[in-house]
Tab-separated table of C-alpha atoms in Angstrom:
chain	number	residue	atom	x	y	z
F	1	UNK	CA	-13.135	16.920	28.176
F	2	UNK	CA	-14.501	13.475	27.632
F	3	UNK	CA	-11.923	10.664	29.969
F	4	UNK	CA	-12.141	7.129	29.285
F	5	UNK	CA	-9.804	4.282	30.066
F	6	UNK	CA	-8.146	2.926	26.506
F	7	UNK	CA	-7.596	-0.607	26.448
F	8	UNK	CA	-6.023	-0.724	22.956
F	9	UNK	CA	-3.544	2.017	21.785
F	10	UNK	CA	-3.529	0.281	18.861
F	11	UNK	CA	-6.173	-1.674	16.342
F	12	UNK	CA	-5.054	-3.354	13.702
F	13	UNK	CA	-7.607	-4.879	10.867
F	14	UNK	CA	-7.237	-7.654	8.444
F	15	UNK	CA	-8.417	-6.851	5.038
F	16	UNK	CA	-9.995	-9.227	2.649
F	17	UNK	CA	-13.933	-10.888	4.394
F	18	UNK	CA	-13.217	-7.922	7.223
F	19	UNK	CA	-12.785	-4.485	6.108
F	20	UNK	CA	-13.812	-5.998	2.938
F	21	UNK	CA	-16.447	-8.513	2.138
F	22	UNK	CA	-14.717	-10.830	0.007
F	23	UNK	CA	-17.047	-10.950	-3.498
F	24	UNK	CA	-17.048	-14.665	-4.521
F	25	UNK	CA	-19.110	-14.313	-7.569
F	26	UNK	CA	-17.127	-11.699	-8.923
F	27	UNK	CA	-13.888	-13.380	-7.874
F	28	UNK	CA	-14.916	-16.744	-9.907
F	29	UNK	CA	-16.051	-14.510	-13.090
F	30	UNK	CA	-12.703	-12.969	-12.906
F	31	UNK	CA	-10.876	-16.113	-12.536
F	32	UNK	CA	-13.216	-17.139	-15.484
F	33	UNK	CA	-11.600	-14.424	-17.600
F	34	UNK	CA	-8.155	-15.335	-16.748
F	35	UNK	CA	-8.295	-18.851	-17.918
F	36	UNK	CA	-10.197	-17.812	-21.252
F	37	UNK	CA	-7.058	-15.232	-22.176
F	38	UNK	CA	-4.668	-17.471	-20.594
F	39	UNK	CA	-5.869	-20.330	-22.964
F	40	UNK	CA	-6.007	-22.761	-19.939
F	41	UNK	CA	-7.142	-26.009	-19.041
F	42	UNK	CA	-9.755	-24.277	-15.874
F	43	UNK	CA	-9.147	-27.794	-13.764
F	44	UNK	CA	-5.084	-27.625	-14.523
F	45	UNK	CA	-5.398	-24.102	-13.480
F	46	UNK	CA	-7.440	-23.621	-10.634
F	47	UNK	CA	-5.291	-26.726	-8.918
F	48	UNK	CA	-2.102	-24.937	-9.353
F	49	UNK	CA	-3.272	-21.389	-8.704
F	50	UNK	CA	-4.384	-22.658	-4.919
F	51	UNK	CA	-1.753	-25.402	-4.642
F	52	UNK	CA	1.106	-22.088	-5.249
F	53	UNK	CA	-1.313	-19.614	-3.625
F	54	UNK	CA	0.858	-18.711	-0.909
F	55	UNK	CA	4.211	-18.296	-3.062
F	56	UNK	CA	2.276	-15.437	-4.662
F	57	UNK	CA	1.101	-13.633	-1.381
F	58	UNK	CA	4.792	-13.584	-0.076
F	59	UNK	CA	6.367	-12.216	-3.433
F	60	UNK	CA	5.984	-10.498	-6.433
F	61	UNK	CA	3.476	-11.375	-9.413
F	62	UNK	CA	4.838	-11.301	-12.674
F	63	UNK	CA	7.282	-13.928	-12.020
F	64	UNK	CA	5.132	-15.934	-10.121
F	65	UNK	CA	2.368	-15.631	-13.245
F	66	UNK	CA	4.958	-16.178	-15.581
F	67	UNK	CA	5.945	-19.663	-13.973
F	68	UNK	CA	3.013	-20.922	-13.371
F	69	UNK	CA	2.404	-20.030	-17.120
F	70	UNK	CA	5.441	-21.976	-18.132
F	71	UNK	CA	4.267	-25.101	-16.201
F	72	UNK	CA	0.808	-25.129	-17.840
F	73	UNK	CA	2.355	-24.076	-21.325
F	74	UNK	CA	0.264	-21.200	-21.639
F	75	UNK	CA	0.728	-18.615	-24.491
F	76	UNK	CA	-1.630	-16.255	-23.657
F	77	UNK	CA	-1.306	-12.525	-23.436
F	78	UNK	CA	0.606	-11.998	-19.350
F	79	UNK	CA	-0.204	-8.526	-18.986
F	80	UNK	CA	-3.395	-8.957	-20.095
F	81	UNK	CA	-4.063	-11.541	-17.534
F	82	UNK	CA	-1.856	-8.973	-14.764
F	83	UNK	CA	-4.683	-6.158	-15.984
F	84	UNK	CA	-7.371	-8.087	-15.198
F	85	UNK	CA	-6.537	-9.216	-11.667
F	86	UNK	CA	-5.667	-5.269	-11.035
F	87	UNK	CA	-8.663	-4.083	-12.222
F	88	UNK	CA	-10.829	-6.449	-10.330
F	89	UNK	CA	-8.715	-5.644	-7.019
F	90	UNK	CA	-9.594	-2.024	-7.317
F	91	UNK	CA	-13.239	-2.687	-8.122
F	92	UNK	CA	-13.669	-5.159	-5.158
F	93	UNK	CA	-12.171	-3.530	-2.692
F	94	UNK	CA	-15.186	-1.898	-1.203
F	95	UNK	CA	-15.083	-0.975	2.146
F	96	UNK	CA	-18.248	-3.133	4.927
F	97	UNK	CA	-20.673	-0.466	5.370
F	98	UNK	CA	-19.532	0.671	8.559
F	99	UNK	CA	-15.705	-0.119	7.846
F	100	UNK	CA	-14.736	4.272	7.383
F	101	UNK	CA	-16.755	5.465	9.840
F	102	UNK	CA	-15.242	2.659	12.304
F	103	UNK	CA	-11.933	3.466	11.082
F	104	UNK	CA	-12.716	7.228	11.282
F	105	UNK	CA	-13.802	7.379	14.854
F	106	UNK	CA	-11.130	5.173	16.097
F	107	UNK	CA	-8.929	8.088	14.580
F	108	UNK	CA	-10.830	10.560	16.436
F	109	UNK	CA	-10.302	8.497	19.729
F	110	UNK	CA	-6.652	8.811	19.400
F	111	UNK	CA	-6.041	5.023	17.900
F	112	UNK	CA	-3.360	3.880	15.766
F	113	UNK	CA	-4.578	2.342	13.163
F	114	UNK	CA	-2.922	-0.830	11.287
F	115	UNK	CA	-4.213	-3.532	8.563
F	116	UNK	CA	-2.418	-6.862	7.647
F	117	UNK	CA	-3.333	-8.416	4.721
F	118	UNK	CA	-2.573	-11.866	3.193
F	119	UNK	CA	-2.854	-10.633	-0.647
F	120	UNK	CA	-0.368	-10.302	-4.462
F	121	UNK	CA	0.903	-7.837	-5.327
F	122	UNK	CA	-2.202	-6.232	-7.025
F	123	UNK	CA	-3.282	-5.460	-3.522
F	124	UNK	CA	-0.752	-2.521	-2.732
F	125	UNK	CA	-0.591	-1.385	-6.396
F	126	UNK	CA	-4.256	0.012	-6.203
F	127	UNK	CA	-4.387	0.470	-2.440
F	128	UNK	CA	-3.677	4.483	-2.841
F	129	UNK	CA	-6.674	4.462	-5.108
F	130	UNK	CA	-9.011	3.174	-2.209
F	131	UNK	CA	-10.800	4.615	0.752
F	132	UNK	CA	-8.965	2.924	3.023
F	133	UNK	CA	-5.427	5.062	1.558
F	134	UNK	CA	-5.460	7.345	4.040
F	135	UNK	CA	-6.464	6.366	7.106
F	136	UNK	CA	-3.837	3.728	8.425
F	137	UNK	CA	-0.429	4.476	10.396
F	138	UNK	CA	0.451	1.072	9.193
F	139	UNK	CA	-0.707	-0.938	6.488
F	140	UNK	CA	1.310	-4.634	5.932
F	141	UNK	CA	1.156	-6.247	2.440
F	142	UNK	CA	2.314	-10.138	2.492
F	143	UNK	CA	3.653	-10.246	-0.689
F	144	UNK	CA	5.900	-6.865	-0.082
F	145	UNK	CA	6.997	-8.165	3.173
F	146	UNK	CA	7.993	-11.982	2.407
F	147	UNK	CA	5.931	-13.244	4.692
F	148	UNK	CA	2.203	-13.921	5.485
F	149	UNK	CA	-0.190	-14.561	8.368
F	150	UNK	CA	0.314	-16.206	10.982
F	151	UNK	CA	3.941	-16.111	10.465
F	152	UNK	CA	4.768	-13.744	14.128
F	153	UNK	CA	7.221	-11.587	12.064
F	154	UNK	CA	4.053	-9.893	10.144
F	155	UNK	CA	2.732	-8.983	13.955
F	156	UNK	CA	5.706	-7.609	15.144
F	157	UNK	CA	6.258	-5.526	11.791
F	158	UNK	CA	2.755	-4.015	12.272
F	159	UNK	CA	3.414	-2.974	15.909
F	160	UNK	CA	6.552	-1.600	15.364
F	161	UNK	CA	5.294	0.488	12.597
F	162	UNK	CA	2.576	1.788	14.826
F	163	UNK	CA	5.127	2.696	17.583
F	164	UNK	CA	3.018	0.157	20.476
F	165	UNK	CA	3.579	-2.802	22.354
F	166	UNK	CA	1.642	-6.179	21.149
F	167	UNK	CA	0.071	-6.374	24.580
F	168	UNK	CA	-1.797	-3.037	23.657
F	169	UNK	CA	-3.421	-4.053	20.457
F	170	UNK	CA	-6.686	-5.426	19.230
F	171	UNK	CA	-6.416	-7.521	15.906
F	172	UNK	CA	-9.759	-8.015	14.588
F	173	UNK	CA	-10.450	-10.890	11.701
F	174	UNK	CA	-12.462	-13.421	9.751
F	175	UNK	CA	-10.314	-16.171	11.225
F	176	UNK	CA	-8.707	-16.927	7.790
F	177	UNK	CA	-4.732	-17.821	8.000
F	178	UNK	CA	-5.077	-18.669	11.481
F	179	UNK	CA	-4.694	-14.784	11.390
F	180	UNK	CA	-6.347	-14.600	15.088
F	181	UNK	CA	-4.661	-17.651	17.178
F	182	UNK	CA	-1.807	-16.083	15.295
F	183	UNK	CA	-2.263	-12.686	17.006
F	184	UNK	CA	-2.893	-13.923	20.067
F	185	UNK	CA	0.718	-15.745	20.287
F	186	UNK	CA	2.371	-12.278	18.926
F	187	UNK	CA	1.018	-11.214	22.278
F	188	UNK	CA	-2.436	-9.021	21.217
F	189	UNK	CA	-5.980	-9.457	22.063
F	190	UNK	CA	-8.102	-10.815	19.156
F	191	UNK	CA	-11.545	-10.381	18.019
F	192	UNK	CA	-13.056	-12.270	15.007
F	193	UNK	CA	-15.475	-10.468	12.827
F	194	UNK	CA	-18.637	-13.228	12.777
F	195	UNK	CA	-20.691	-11.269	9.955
F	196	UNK	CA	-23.844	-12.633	9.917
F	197	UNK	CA	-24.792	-14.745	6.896
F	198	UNK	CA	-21.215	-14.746	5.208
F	199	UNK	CA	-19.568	-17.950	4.960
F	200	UNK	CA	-16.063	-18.399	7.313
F	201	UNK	CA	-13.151	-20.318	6.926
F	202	UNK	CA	-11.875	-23.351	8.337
F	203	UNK	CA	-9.942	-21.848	10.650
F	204	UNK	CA	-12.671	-19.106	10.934
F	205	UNK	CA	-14.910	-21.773	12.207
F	206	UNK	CA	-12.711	-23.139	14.168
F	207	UNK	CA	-12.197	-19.898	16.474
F	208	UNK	CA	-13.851	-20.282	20.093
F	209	UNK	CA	-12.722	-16.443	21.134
F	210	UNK	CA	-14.568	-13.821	21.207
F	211	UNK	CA	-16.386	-12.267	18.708
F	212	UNK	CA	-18.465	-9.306	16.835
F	213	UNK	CA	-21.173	-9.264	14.139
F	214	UNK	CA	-19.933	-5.879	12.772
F	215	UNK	CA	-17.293	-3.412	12.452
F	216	UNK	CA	-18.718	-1.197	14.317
F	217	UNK	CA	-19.129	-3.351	17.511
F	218	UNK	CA	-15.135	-2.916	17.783
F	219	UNK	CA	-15.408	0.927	19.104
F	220	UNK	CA	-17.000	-1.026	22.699
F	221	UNK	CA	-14.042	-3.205	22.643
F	222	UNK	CA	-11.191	-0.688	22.710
């Protein structure tokens, strides 16, 4: 019987730029689409959709759309504009390369597995129709939960779902929401995921930790 010491009961992943590359073109044709069947002004639009940015990761969408719709007088088509962000969700959310098998050996190592994500509401309406579905003990939403990275309440929710202590966790990251000094005051170990060529954050770039250039790299860690 293989022995080996476990540093890390528990690993918990952030979604969006590290179990997913985040697809920037995509995103911007998709935002393109929104404005055209919104009937939008795109500067009006694109200032108010990341001014209120965070008001729709910690709540639910329609009402959110539907005010920011109101203060841009916009008469286009709302479920039309809901479909197209939930579509483009589903299609984007395609795991790294290595993300399953990572995920799938830390299984088979006896891991619990969490992911906290800073997302709307379209996130967890297609999330049973990814690969990631089934292979997390815990899986934290922002908008579901009312509250977003690095806010410690998300961190303690994740940990308490996955039945460990903070102290016995590894929270690997882009660095994005201050997600990573974030889990380090909640009490974990964090790693940031550095992949090479991909453009970080601010507060990505800011990060002086520790830090791996894939996924994969996380199974020496724990």
């Amino acid at each position: 019987v293989e022995r080996r010491e476990v540093k890390f009961r528990g690993v918990i992943f952030d979604l969006w730029q590290t179990l997913v590359p985040w697809p920037t073109q995509s995103a911007n044709e998709m935002y393109g689409r929104l404005v055209e069947t919104w009937g939008a002004d795109p500067e009006a639009f694109y200032e108010l959709w990341y001014r209120r940015r965070r008001e729709r990761e910690t709540g639910p969408i329609e009402p959110h759309l539907r005010s920011i719709a109101d203060e841009l007088r916009l008469t286009g088509d709302l479920e039309a504009v809901i479909t197209i962000r939930r579509d483009w969700t589903l299609e984007s959310l395609v795991p790294r390369p290595d993300a399953i098998s990572t995920l799938e050996e830390l299984r088979r190592r006896g891991h619990k597995l969490g992911m906290i994500s800073a997302c709307s509401q379209d996130v967890p309406e297609v999330w049973d129709r990814t690969p990631f579905s089934t292979l997390f003990d815990s899986a934290v939403f922002s908008c579901s939960v009312g509250f977003s990275k690095p806010d410690p309440r998300i961190y303690a929710l994740a940990v308490e779902e996955l039945g460990v202590e903070p102290a016995d966790c590894l929270f690997v990251g882009d660095g994005a929401n201050d997600e990573l000094p974030g889990a380090e005051r909640a009490g974990m170990t964090a790693v940031q995921l550095r992949a090479p060529g991909e453009q970080l954050t601010a507060e990505g770039e800011r990060w002086s930790g520790r830090y791996v250039e894939r996924l994969s790299d996380v199974l020496e860690l724990v």
